Amino acid sequence: MPVTPSQLMQWKQTGRPIAALTAWDYTFARLLDAAGVDVILVGDSLAMVALGHLNTLPLTLDEVLHHARAVGRGVRQSLLVCDLPFMTYQESAEQALRSAGRVLKETPMQAVKLEGGHPAAIGAVAKMVQAGIPVMGHVGLTPQSVHRLGYRQQGRKPVDADRILQEAIALEEAGAFSIVLEHIPAELAEQISRKLSIPTIGIGAGPHCDGQVLVTADLLGLSERHPPFSRQYANLQEIVTQAVQAYCTDVRIGKFP
Ligand code: KIV
């Protein structure tokens, strides 16, 4: 059975951890889906891993729609979630609704994700949820605010930890079906995960979240740089380099074809 937002909520209740990964094209999406990943996120990190930008800010809605369509073609089971890029939802709740509407109408994505838990973001979440769009929140380190926050761990000071907790609560109250907790102390992530009835999906937030997400390029060893909290499960960079070098050598010495 395909994974749905309500399935994630049930898994939280039964204590079944959620495994999420990012994808940016058909081939990886097909492999992740066949391998049994619960949630595939067309994250705006694709700006860096697929498009070579320095951060996520330059990504446009049309670009993410293009990648989301390709990812969708490869997926049968996993829940498909798509990031709303920088400045496609920050202006107003109406702008957020228009952007999310395009994602759901023009791609096979089933839900959208947006960053932040400030009042404007909460208003946007409520508006999208009222329109029937499942929304995933994202608090803690929010990479679209890199020029304000950097890539530092968030929520170390009690006042910041309390603000992040309140943001998570407000997102749940606005109707979000789950929340990404990025790069916050494990104790804070545990506190938020206990407090909320919707699942938390951690990245650099310790072991007590209801699920985990990684950028697939980091997990596979394809990234040029990766955050200290990610884990590399394979070194595809090395495997690809060796395969390509072997092919070049074979062509040059007449061993292939
Ligand atoms: O864009 C992305 O890849 C993300 C994950 C890090 C959660 O938002």
Short mmCIF file of C-alpha atoms and ligand atoms in Angstrom, two decimals:
data_model
loop_
_atom_site.label_atom_id
_atom_site.label_comp_id
_atom_site.label_asym_id
_atom_site.label_seq_id
_atom_site.Cartn_x
_atom_site.Cartn_y
_atom_site.Cartn_z
CA MET A 1 0.00 0.00 0.00
CA PRO A 2 1.35 3.49 -0.81
CA VAL A 3 2.43 5.48 2.25
CA THR A 4 0.09 8.35 3.24
CA PRO A 5 0.35 11.21 5.76
CA SER A 6 -2.09 9.39 8.08
CA GLN A 7 0.08 6.26 7.87
CA LEU A 8 2.99 8.34 9.24
CA MET A 9 0.79 9.47 12.14
CA GLN A 10 -0.16 5.84 12.87
CA TRP A 11 3.50 4.82 12.81
CA LYS A 12 4.22 7.47 15.43
CA GLN A 13 1.55 5.94 17.66
CA THR A 14 2.90 2.41 17.23
CA GLY A 15 6.55 3.50 17.59
CA ARG A 16 7.54 2.38 14.07
CA PRO A 17 10.43 4.71 13.00
CA ILE A 18 10.04 6.51 9.66
CA ALA A 19 12.87 6.39 7.08
CA ALA A 20 12.95 9.38 4.71
CA LEU A 21 15.43 10.37 2.00
CA THR A 22 15.71 13.08 -0.65
CA ALA A 23 15.56 12.51 -4.41
CA TRP A 24 15.99 14.78 -7.39
CA ASP A 25 15.61 12.53 -10.44
CA TYR A 26 13.77 9.49 -11.82
CA THR A 27 16.63 6.99 -11.43
CA PHE A 28 17.36 7.58 -7.75
CA ALA A 29 13.66 7.93 -6.93
CA ARG A 30 13.00 4.51 -8.51
CA LEU A 31 15.84 2.93 -6.50
CA LEU A 32 14.78 4.54 -3.20
CA ASP A 33 11.16 3.53 -3.69
CA ALA A 34 12.08 -0.06 -4.58
CA ALA A 35 14.39 -0.21 -1.53
CA GLY A 36 11.45 0.63 0.75
CA VAL A 37 12.01 4.24 1.81
CA ASP A 38 8.85 5.55 3.53
CA VAL A 39 9.06 9.19 2.46
CA ILE A 40 10.81 10.67 -0.58
CA LEU A 41 11.42 14.38 -0.28
CA VAL A 42 12.17 16.48 -3.34
CA GLY A 43 14.18 18.74 -1.08
CA ASP A 44 15.44 22.13 -2.14
CA SER A 45 18.91 20.72 -1.38
CA LEU A 46 18.65 19.64 -5.02
CA ALA A 47 19.78 23.21 -5.77
CA MET A 48 23.20 22.13 -4.46
CA VAL A 49 23.40 18.41 -5.24
CA ALA A 50 21.77 18.45 -8.68
CA LEU A 51 22.21 22.03 -9.91
CA GLY A 52 25.57 23.01 -8.38
CA HIS A 53 24.43 26.11 -6.49
CA LEU A 54 26.21 27.19 -3.29
CA ASN A 55 23.00 27.12 -1.23
CA THR A 56 19.27 26.47 -1.69
CA LEU A 57 18.23 30.07 -2.34
CA PRO A 58 18.47 30.25 -6.15
CA LEU A 59 16.05 27.34 -6.76
CA THR A 60 12.85 28.39 -8.54
CA LEU A 61 9.38 26.88 -8.39
CA ASP A 62 9.58 25.88 -12.07
CA GLU A 63 12.87 24.07 -11.43
CA VAL A 64 11.52 22.14 -8.47
CA LEU A 65 8.37 21.23 -10.44
CA HIS A 66 10.56 19.81 -13.22
CA HIS A 67 12.50 17.61 -10.75
CA ALA A 68 9.33 16.63 -8.87
CA ARG A 69 7.75 15.33 -12.08
CA ALA A 70 10.83 13.19 -12.78
CA VAL A 71 10.92 11.84 -9.21
CA GLY A 72 7.20 11.08 -9.31
CA ARG A 73 7.62 8.91 -12.41
CA GLY A 74 9.88 6.56 -10.45
CA VAL A 75 7.78 6.11 -7.31
CA ARG A 76 5.02 3.59 -6.51
CA GLN A 77 4.96 3.29 -2.68
CA SER A 78 6.80 6.08 -0.90
CA LEU A 79 5.00 9.23 0.24
CA LEU A 80 6.08 12.09 -2.04
CA VAL A 81 6.81 15.45 -0.39
CA CYS A 82 8.09 18.53 -2.23
CA ASP A 83 9.90 21.52 -0.74
CA LEU A 84 8.53 24.97 -1.52
CA PRO A 85 11.60 26.98 -2.65
CA PHE A 86 12.78 30.24 -1.08
CA MET A 87 10.41 33.16 -1.77
CA THR A 88 7.60 31.00 -3.14
CA TYR A 89 5.63 31.17 0.15
CA GLN A 90 7.17 33.89 2.35
CA GLU A 91 5.22 36.83 0.86
CA SER A 92 1.73 35.77 1.98
CA ALA A 93 -0.51 32.81 2.74
CA GLU A 94 -2.08 33.35 -0.70
CA GLN A 95 1.33 33.07 -2.40
CA ALA A 96 2.01 29.86 -0.43
CA LEU A 97 -1.35 28.43 -1.50
CA ARG A 98 -0.68 29.28 -5.17
CA SER A 99 2.77 27.65 -5.06
CA ALA A 100 1.57 24.54 -3.23
CA GLY A 101 -1.37 24.32 -5.62
CA ARG A 102 1.01 24.23 -8.58
CA VAL A 103 3.03 21.46 -6.91
CA LEU A 104 -0.04 19.28 -6.41
CA LYS A 105 -1.65 20.05 -9.79
CA GLU A 106 1.47 19.80 -11.98
CA THR A 107 3.37 16.91 -10.34
CA PRO A 108 2.56 13.60 -8.60
CA MET A 109 3.68 15.06 -5.24
CA GLN A 110 1.27 14.40 -2.37
CA ALA A 111 2.44 17.02 0.14
CA VAL A 112 4.58 20.14 0.44
CA LYS A 113 7.18 21.19 3.00
CA LEU A 114 8.02 24.73 4.05
CA GLU A 115 10.57 26.15 6.50
CA GLY A 116 9.94 28.14 9.67
CA GLY A 117 7.43 28.39 12.48
CA HIS A 118 6.98 32.17 12.72
CA PRO A 119 3.40 33.54 12.55
CA ALA A 120 3.49 34.14 8.77
CA ALA A 121 4.55 30.55 8.12
CA ILE A 122 1.85 29.28 10.49
CA GLY A 123 -0.77 31.31 8.58
CA ALA A 124 0.45 29.82 5.30
CA VAL A 125 0.30 26.28 6.71
CA ALA A 126 -3.26 26.80 7.96
CA LYS A 127 -4.33 28.18 4.57
CA MET A 128 -2.85 25.23 2.64
CA VAL A 129 -4.27 22.66 5.07
CA GLN A 130 -7.73 24.26 4.75
CA ALA A 131 -7.41 23.82 0.98
CA GLY A 132 -6.75 20.10 1.50
CA ILE A 133 -2.98 20.17 0.98
CA PRO A 134 -0.92 18.05 3.40
CA VAL A 135 1.93 20.15 4.82
CA MET A 136 5.20 19.11 6.48
CA GLY A 137 6.88 21.73 8.67
CA HIS A 138 10.62 22.30 9.17
CA VAL A 139 12.17 24.04 12.21
CA GLY A 140 15.57 24.38 13.86
CA LEU A 141 18.25 24.99 11.24
CA THR A 142 16.33 26.23 8.21
CA PRO A 143 18.77 26.42 5.26
CA GLN A 144 16.71 29.05 3.41
CA SER A 145 17.74 31.40 6.27
CA VAL A 146 21.45 30.63 5.81
CA HIS A 147 22.42 34.30 5.58
CA ARG A 148 20.81 34.94 8.98
CA LEU A 149 21.50 31.66 10.81
CA GLY A 150 24.49 30.11 9.02
CA TYR A 151 24.59 26.31 9.21
CA ARG A 152 25.09 26.32 13.01
CA GLN A 153 23.17 24.11 15.41
CA GLN A 154 20.03 25.93 16.60
CA GLY A 155 18.24 25.86 19.96
CA ARG A 156 21.24 25.68 22.30
CA LYS A 157 20.17 28.59 24.52
CA PRO A 158 17.02 27.96 26.60
CA VAL A 159 15.25 30.94 24.99
CA ASP A 160 15.92 29.59 21.48
CA ALA A 161 14.99 26.04 22.49
CA ASP A 162 11.68 27.32 23.84
CA ARG A 163 11.00 29.30 20.65
CA ILE A 164 11.61 26.19 18.50
CA LEU A 165 9.32 24.12 20.74
CA GLN A 166 6.58 26.78 20.45
CA GLU A 167 7.04 26.89 16.65
CA ALA A 168 6.63 23.10 16.46
CA ILE A 169 3.47 23.24 18.59
CA ALA A 170 2.06 26.05 16.42
CA LEU A 171 2.76 24.04 13.25
CA GLU A 172 0.90 21.04 14.67
CA GLU A 173 -2.01 23.29 15.67
CA ALA A 174 -2.08 24.78 12.15
CA GLY A 175 -2.56 21.26 10.76
CA ALA A 176 0.92 20.10 9.68
CA PHE A 177 1.07 16.29 9.45
CA SER A 178 4.75 16.04 10.43
CA ILE A 179 7.77 18.26 11.12
CA VAL A 180 11.43 18.08 10.13
CA LEU A 181 13.72 18.97 13.05
CA GLU A 182 17.10 20.00 11.65
CA HIS A 183 20.37 20.36 13.58
CA ILE A 184 19.04 20.94 17.11
CA PRO A 185 20.20 19.31 20.36
CA ALA A 186 18.96 15.73 20.84
CA GLU A 187 17.30 16.62 24.17
CA LEU A 188 15.26 19.37 22.51
CA ALA A 189 14.24 17.03 19.67
CA GLU A 190 13.19 14.44 22.25
CA GLN A 191 11.12 17.02 24.13
CA ILE A 192 9.39 18.16 20.92
CA SER A 193 8.79 14.56 19.78
CA ARG A 194 7.16 13.69 23.12
CA LYS A 195 5.04 16.84 23.14
CA LEU A 196 3.62 16.53 19.60
CA SER A 197 1.15 13.96 18.37
CA ILE A 198 2.41 14.32 14.78
CA PRO A 199 5.70 12.62 13.81
CA THR A 200 9.02 14.44 13.93
CA ILE A 201 11.61 13.60 11.26
CA GLY A 202 15.11 14.43 12.43
CA ILE A 203 18.27 15.41 10.57
CA GLY A 204 21.13 16.12 12.94
CA ALA A 205 18.61 16.05 15.81
CA GLY A 206 19.56 12.85 17.62
CA PRO A 207 17.95 9.44 17.95
CA HIS A 208 14.68 10.33 19.68
CA CYS A 209 12.74 11.66 16.68
CA ASP A 210 9.95 9.58 15.16
CA GLY A 211 11.92 9.26 11.94
CA GLN A 212 15.12 10.31 10.22
CA VAL A 213 15.90 12.00 6.91
CA LEU A 214 19.20 12.37 5.06
CA VAL A 215 20.20 14.00 1.80
CA THR A 216 20.70 10.96 -0.45
CA ALA A 217 23.86 12.40 -2.02
CA ASP A 218 25.42 12.51 1.48
CA LEU A 219 24.33 8.94 2.32
CA LEU A 220 25.78 7.63 -0.95
CA GLY A 221 29.06 9.56 -0.77
CA LEU A 222 28.28 11.73 -3.79
CA SER A 223 28.43 15.17 -2.12
CA GLU A 224 31.44 17.48 -2.29
CA ARG A 225 30.71 18.60 1.28
CA HIS A 226 28.33 17.11 3.78
CA PRO A 227 27.21 18.13 7.26
CA PRO A 228 28.93 16.49 10.26
CA PHE A 229 25.71 14.80 11.38
CA SER A 230 25.08 12.87 8.14
CA ARG A 231 26.27 9.28 7.72
CA GLN A 232 27.87 7.94 4.54
CA TYR A 233 26.66 4.40 3.77
CA ALA A 234 28.53 4.02 0.45
CA ASN A 235 31.24 5.78 -1.52
CA LEU A 236 29.68 6.14 -4.97
CA GLN A 237 32.07 8.95 -5.86
CA GLU A 238 34.93 6.43 -5.72
CA ILE A 239 32.97 3.70 -7.53
CA VAL A 240 31.88 6.08 -10.32
CA THR A 241 35.39 7.48 -10.74
CA GLN A 242 36.92 3.99 -10.98
CA ALA A 243 34.29 2.81 -13.47
CA VAL A 244 34.69 5.88 -15.67
CA GLN A 245 38.50 5.66 -15.58
CA ALA A 246 38.34 1.95 -16.51
CA TYR A 247 36.03 2.76 -19.44
CA CYS A 248 38.30 5.60 -20.68
CA THR A 249 41.34 3.32 -20.49
CA ASP A 250 39.53 0.49 -22.34
CA VAL A 251 38.45 2.88 -25.13
CA ARG A 252 41.97 4.30 -25.48
CA ILE A 253 43.72 0.92 -25.58
CA GLY A 254 41.11 -0.66 -27.86
CA LYS A 255 39.68 -3.04 -25.24
CA PHE A 256 36.17 -1.62 -25.60
CA PRO A 257 34.14 -2.41 -27.61
O1 KIV B 1 16.15 20.10 1.17
C1 KIV B 1 16.38 19.12 1.88
O2 KIV B 1 17.09 18.19 1.49
C2 KIV B 1 15.77 19.09 3.21
C3 KIV B 1 16.21 18.00 4.13
C4 KIV B 1 17.54 18.28 4.66
C5 KIV B 1 15.22 17.76 5.21
O3 KIV B 1 15.00 19.93 3.55
#
